[in-house]
CSV table of N, CA and C in Angstrom, one decimal:
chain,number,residue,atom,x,y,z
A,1,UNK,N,39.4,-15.0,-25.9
A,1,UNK,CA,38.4,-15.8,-26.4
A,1,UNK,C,38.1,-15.6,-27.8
A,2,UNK,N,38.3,-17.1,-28.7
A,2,UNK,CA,37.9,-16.6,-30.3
A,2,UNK,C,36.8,-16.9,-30.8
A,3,UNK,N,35.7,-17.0,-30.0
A,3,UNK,CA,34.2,-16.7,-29.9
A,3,UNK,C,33.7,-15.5,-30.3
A,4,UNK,N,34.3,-14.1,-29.4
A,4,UNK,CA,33.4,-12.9,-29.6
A,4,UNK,C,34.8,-12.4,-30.9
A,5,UNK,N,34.2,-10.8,-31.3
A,5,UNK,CA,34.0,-10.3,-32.5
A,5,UNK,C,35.7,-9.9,-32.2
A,6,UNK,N,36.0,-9.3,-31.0
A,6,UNK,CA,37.6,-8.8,-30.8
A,6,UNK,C,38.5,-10.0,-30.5
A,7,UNK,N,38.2,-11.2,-30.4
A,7,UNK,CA,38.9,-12.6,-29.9
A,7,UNK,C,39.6,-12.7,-31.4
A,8,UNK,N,38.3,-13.0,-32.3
A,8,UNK,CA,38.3,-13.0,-33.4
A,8,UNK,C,39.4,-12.5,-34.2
A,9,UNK,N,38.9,-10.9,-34.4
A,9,UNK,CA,39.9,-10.0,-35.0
A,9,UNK,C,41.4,-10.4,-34.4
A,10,UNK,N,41.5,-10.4,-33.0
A,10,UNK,CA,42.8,-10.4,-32.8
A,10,UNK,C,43.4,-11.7,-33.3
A,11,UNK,N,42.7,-12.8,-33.3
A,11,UNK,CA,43.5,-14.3,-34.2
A,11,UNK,C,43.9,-13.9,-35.4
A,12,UNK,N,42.7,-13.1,-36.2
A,12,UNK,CA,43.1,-13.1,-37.1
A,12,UNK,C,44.5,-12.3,-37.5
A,13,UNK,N,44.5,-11.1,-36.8
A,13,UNK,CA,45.8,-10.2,-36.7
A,13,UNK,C,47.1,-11.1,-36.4
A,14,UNK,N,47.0,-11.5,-35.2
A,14,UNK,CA,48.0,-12.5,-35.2
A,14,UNK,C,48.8,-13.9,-36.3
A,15,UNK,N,47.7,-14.1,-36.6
A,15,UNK,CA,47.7,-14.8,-38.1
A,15,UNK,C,48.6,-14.0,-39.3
A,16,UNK,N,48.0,-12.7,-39.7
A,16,UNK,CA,48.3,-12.2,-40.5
A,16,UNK,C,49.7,-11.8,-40.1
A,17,UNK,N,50.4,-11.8,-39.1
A,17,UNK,CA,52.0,-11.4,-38.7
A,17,UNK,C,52.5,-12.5,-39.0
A,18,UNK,N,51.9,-14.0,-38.5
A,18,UNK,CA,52.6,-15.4,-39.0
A,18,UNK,C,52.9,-15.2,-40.3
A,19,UNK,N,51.7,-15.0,-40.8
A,19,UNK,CA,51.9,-15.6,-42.4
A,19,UNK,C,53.5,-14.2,-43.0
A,20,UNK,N,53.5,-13.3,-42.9
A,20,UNK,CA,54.5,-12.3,-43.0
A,20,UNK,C,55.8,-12.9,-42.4
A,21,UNK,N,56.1,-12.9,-41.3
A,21,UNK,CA,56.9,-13.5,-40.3
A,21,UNK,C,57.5,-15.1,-41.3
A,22,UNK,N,56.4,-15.9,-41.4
A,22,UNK,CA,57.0,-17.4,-41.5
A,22,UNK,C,56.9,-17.3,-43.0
A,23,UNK,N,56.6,-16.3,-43.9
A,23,UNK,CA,57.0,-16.3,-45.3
A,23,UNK,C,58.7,-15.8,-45.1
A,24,UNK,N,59.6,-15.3,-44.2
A,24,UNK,CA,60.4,-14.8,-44.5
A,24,UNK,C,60.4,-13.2,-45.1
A,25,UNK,N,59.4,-12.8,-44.3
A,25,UNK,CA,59.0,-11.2,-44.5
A,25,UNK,C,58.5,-10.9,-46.2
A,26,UNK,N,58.1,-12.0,-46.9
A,26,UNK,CA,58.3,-12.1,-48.9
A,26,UNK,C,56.3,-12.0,-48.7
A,27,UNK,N,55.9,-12.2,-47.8
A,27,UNK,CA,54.2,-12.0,-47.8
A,27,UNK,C,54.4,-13.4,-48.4
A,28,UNK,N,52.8,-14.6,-48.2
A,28,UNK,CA,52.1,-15.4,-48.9
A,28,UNK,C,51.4,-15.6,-50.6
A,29,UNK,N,51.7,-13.9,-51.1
A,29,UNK,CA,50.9,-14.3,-52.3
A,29,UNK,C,49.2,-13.5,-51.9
A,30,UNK,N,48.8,-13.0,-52.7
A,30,UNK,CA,47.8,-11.8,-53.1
A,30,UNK,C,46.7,-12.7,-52.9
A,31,UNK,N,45.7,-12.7,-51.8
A,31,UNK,CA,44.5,-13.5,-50.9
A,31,UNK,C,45.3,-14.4,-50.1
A,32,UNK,N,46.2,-15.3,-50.1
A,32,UNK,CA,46.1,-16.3,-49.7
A,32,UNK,C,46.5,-16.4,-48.1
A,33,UNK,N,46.5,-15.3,-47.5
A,33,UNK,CA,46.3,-15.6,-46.3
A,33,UNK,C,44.7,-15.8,-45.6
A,34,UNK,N,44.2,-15.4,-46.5
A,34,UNK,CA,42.5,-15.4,-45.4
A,34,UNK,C,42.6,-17.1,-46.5
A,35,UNK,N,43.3,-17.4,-47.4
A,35,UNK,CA,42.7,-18.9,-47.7
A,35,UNK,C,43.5,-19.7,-46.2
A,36,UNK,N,44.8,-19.3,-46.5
A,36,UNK,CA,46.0,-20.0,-45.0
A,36,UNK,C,44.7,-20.1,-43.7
A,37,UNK,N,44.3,-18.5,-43.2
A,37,UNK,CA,43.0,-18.8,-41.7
A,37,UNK,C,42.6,-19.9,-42.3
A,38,UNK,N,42.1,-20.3,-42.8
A,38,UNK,CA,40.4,-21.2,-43.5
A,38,UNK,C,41.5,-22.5,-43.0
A,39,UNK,N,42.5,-22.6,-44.0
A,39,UNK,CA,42.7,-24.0,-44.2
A,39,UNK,C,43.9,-24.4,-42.9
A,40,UNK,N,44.1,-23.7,-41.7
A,40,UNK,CA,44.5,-23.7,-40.7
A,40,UNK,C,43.2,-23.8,-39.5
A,41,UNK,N,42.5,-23.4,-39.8
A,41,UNK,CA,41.6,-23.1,-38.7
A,41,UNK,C,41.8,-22.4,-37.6
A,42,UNK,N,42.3,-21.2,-38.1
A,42,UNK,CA,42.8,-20.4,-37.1
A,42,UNK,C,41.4,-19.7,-36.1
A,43,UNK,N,40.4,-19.8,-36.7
A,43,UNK,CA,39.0,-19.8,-35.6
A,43,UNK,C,38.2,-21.1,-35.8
A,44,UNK,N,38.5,-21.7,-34.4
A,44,UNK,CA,37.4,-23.3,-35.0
A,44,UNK,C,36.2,-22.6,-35.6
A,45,UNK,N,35.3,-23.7,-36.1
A,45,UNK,CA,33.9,-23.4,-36.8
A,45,UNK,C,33.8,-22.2,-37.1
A,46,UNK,N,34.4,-21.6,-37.6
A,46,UNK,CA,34.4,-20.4,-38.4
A,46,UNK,C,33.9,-20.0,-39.5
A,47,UNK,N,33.3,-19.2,-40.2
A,47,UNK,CA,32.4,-19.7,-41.4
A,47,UNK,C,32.7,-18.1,-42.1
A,48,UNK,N,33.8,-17.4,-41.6
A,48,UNK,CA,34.8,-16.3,-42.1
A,48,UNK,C,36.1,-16.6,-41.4
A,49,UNK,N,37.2,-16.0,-42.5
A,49,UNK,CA,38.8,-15.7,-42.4
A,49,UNK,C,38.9,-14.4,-43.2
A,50,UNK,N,38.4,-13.7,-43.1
A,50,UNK,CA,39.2,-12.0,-43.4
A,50,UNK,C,39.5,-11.6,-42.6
A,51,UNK,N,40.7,-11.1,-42.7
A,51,UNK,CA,41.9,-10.3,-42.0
A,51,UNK,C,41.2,-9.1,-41.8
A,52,UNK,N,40.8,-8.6,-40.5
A,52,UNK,CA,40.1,-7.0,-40.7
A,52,UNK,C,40.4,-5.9,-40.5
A,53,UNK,N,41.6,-6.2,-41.1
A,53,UNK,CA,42.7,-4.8,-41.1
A,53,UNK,C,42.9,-4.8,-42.3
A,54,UNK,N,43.3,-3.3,-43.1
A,54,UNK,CA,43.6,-3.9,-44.4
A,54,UNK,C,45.3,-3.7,-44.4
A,55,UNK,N,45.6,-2.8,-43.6
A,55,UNK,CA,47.2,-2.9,-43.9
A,55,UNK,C,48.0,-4.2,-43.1
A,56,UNK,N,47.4,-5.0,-41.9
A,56,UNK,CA,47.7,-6.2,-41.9
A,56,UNK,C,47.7,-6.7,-43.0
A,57,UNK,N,46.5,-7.1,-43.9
A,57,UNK,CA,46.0,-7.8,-44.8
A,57,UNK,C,46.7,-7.7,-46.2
A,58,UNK,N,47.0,-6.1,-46.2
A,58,UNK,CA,48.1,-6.5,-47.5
A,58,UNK,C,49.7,-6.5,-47.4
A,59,UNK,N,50.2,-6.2,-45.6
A,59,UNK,CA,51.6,-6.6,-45.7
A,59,UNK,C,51.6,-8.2,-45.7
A,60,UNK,N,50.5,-8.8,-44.8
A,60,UNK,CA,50.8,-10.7,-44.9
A,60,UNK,C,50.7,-10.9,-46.4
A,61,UNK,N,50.1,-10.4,-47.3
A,61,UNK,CA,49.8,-10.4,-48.8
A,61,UNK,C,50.9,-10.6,-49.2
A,62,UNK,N,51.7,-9.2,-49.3
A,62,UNK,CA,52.7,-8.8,-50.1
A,62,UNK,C,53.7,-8.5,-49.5
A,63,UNK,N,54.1,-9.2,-48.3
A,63,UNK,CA,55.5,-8.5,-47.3
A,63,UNK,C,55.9,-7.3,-47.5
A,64,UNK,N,57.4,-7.5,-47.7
A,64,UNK,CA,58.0,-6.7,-48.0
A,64,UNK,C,57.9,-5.3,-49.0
A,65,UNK,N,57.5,-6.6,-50.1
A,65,UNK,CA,56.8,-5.6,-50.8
A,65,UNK,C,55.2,-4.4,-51.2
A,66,UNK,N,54.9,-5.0,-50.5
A,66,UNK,CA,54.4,-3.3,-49.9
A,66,UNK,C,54.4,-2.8,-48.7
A,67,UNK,N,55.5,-3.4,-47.5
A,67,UNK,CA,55.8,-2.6,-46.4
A,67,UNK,C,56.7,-1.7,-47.0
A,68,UNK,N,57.3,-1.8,-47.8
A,68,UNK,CA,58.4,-0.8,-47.9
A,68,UNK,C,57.1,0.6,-48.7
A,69,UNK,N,57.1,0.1,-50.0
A,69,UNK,CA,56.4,1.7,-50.6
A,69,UNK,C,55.2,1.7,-49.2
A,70,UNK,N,54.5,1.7,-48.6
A,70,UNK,CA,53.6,2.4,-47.8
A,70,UNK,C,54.2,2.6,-46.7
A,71,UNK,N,55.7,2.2,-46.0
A,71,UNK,CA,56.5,3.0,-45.2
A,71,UNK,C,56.9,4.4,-45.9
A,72,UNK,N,57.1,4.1,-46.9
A,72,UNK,CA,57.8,5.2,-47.9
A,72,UNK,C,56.8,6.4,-48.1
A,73,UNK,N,55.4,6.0,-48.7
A,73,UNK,CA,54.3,6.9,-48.8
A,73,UNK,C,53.9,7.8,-47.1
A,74,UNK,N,54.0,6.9,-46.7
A,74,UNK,CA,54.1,7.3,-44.9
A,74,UNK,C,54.8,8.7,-44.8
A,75,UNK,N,56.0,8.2,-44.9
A,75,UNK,CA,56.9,8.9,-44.5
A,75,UNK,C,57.3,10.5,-45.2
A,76,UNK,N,56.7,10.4,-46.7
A,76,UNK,CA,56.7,11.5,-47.3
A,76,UNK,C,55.9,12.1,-47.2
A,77,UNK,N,54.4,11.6,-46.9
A,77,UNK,CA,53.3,12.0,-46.2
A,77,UNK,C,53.4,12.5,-45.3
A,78,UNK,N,54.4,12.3,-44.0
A,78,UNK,CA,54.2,12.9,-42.6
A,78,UNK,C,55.3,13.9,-42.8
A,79,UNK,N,56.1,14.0,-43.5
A,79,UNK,CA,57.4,14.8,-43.7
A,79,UNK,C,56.6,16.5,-43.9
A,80,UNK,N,56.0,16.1,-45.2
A,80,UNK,CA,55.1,17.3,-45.9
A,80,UNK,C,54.6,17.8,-45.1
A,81,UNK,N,53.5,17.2,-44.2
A,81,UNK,CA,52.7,17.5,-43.0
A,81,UNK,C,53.5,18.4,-42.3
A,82,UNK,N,54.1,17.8,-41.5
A,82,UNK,CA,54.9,18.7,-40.9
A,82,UNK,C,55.6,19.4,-41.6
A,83,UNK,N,56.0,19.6,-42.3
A,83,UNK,CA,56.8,20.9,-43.0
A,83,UNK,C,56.1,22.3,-43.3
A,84,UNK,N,54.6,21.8,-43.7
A,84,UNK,CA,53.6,22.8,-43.9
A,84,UNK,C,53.1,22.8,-42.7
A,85,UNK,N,53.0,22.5,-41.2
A,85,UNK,CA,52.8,23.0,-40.0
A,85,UNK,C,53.5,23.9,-40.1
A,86,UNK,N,55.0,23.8,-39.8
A,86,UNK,CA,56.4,24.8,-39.2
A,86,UNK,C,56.2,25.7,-40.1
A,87,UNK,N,56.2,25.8,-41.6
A,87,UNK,CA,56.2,26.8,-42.5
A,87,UNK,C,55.1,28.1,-42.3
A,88,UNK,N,53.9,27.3,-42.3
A,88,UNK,CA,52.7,28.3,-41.7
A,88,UNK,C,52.7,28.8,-40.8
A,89,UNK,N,53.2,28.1,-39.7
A,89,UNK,CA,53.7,28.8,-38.5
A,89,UNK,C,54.4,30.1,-38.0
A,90,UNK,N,55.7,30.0,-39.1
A,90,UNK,CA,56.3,30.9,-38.8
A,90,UNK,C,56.1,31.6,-39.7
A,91,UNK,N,54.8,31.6,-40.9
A,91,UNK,CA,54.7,32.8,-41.9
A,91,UNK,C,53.0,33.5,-41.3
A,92,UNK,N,53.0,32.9,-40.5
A,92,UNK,CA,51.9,33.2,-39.5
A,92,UNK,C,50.3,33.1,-40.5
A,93,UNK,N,50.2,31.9,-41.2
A,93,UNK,CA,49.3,31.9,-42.4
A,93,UNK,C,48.2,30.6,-41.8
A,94,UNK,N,47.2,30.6,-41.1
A,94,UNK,CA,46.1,30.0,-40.9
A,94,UNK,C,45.8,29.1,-41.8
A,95,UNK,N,45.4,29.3,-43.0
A,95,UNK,CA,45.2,28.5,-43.7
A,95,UNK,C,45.5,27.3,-44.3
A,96,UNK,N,47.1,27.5,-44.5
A,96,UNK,CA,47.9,26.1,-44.9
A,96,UNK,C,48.3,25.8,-43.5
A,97,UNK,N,48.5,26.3,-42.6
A,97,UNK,CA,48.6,25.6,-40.9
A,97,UNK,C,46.6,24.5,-41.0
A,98,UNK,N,46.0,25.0,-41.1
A,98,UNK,CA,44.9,24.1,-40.9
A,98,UNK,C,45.0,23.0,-42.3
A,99,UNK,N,45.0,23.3,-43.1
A,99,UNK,CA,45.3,22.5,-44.0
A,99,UNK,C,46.2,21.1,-43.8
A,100,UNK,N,47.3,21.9,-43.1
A,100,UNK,CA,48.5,20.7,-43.0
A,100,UNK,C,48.0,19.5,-41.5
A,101,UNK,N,47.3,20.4,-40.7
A,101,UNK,CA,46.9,19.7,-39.7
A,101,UNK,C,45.6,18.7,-40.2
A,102,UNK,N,45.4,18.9,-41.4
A,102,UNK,CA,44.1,18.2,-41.8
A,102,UNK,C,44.8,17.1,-42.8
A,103,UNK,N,46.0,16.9,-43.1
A,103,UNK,CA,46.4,16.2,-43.8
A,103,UNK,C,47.4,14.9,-43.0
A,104,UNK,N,47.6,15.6,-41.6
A,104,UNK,CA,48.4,14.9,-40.3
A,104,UNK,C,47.4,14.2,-39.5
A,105,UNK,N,46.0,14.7,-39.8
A,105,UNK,CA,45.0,14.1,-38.6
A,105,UNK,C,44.8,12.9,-39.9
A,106,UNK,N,44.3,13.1,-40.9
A,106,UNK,CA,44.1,12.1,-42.0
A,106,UNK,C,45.0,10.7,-42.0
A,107,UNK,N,46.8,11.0,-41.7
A,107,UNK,CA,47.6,9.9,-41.9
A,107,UNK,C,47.4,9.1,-40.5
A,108,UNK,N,47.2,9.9,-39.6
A,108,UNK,CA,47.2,9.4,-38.3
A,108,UNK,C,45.8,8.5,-37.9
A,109,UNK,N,44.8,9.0,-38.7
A,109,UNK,CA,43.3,7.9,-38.6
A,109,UNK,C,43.5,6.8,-39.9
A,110,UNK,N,44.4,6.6,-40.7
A,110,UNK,CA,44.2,5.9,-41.6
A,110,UNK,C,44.4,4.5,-41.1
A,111,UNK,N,45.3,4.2,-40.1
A,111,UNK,CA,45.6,3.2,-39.6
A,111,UNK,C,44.1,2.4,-38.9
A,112,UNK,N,43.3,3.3,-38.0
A,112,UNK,CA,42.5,3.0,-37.7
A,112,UNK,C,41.3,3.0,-38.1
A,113,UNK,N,41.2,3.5,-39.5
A,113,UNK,CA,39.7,3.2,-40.2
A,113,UNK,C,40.0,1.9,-41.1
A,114,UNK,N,41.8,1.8,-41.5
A,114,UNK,CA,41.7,0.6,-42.1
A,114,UNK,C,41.4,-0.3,-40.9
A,115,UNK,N,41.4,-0.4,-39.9
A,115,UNK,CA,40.6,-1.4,-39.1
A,115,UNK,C,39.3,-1.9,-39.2
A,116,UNK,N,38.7,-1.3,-39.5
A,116,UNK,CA,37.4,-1.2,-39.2
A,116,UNK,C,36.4,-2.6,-40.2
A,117,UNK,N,35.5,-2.4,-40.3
A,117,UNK,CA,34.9,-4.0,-41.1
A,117,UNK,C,36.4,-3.9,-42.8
A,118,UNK,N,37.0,-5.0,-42.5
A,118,UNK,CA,37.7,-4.7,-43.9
A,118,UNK,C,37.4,-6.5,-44.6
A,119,UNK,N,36.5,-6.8,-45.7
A,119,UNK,CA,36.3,-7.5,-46.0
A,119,UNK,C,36.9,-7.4,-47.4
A,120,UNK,N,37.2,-8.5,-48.7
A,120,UNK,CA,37.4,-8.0,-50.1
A,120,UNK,C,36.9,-6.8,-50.3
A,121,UNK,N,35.9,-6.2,-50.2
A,121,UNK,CA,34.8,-5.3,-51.1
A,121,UNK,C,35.6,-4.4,-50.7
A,122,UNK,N,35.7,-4.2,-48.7
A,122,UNK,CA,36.3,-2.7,-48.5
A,122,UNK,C,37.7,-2.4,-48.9
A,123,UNK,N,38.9,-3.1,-49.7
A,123,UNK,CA,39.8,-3.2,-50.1
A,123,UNK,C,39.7,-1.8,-50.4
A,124,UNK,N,39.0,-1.5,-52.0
A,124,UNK,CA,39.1,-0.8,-53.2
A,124,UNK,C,38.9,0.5,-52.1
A,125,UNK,N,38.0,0.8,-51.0
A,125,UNK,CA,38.0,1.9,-50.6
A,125,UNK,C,39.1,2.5,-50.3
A,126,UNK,N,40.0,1.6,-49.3
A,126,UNK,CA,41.2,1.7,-48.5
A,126,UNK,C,42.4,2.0,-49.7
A,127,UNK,N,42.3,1.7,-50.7
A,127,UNK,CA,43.4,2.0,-51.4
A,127,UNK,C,42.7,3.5,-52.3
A,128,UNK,N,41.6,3.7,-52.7
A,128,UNK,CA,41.3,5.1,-53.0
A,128,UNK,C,41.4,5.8,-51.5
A,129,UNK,N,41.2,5.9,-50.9
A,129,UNK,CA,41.7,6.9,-49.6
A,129,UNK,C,42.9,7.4,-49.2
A,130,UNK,N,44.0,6.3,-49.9
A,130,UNK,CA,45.3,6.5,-49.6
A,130,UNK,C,46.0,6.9,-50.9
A,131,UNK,N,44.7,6.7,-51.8
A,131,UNK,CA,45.2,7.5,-53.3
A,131,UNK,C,44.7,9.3,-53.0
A,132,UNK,N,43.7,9.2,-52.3
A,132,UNK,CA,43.3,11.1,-52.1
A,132,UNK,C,44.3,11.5,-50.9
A,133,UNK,N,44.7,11.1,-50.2
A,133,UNK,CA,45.3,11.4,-49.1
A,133,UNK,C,46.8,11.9,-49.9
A,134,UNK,N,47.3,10.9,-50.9
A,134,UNK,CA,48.4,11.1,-51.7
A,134,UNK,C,48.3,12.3,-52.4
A,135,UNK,N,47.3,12.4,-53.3
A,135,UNK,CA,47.0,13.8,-53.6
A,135,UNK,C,46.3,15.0,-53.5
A,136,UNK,N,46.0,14.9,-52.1
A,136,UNK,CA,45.9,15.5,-50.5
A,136,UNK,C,47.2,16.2,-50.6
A,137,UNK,N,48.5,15.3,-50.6
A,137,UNK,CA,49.5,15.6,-50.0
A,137,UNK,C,50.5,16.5,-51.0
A,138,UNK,N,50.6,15.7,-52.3
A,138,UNK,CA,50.8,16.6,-53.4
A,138,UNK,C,50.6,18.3,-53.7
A,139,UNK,N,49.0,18.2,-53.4
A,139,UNK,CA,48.5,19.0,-53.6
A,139,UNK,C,49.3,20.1,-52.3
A,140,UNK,N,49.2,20.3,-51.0
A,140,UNK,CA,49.4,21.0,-50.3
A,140,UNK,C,51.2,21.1,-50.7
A,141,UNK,N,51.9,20.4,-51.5
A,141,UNK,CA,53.2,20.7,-51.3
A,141,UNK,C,53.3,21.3,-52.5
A,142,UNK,N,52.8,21.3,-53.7
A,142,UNK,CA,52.8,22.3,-54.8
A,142,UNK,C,52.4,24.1,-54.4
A,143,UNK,N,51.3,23.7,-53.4
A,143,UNK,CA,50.4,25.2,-52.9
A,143,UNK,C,51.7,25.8,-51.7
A,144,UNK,N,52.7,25.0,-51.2
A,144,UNK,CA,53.7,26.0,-50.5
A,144,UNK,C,54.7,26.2,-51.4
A,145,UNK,N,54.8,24.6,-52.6
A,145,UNK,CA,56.3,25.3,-53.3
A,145,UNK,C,55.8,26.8,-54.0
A,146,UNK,N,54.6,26.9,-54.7
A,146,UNK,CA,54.3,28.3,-55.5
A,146,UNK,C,54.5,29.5,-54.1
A,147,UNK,N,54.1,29.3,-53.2
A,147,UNK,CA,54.3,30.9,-52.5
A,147,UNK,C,55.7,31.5,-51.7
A,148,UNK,N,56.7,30.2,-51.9
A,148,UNK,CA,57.4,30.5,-52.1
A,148,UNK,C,58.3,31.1,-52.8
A,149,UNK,N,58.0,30.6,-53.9
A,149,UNK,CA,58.9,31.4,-55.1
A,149,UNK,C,58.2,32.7,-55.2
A,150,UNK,N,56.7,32.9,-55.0
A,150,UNK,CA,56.3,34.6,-55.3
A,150,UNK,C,56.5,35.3,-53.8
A,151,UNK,N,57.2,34.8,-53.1
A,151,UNK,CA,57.8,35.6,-52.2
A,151,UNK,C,59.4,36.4,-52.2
């Protein structure tokens, strides 16, 4: 039903795979999928089209081009994580083990807080989050390369 608030969301979700999908994976162009909802009517009498995801919202955006770098951030993201799990583990060090788990719980909710109300405004949050989370992640891989080497 695209009456209540999750009927909604999920048109719009769906929407946002079209617009990605039927661009030829190239994304629509930076907004123009919540203009595409509007001027499709993808919710009759609708009087909002934001996408309320934001990582839907900027792969229908920008395809390709930013599925790849934030697969990529992903992936060096979860790489590190886990590396400073196993590492702490076997140097039996609490603290970069909690650390690293606090950097793996962070990648793992990011998906679902960018769910959450994501209108224009909440953009700018969602990309500083994923800017501290990046230097979150930096940060924890400099603090094992140094204890390394003074070992």
């Amino acid at each position: 039903n695209g009456a209540t608030s999750a009927g909604a969301r999920t048109k719009l979700l769906v929407h946002a795979w079209h617009c990605f999908w039927d661009s030829k994976t190239l994304g629509v162009g930076l907004g123009n999928s919540e203009i595409l909802a509007r001027d499709n009517e993808v919710i009759e009498n609708a009087k909002y089209w934001n996408i309320h995801c934001f990582l839907a919202r900027i792969i229908a955006d920008g395809g390709l081009f930013a599925l790849v770098p934030l697969c990529a951030i992903a992936f060096l993201m979860l790489r590190a994580a886990l590396q400073g799990i196993v590492e702490a583990m076997e140097k039996k060090r609490r603290g970069v083990c909690g650390y690293s788990l606090g950097l793996l719980a962070s990648i793992i909710i990011y998906p679902i807080v960018s769910t959450a109300s994501s209108d224009a405004q909440d953009i700018f949050p969602m990309w500083l989050y994923l800017a501290i989370l990046t230097l979150h992640c930096a940060c924890a891989h400099s603090c094992l390369q140094s204890e390394r080497k003074s070992i």
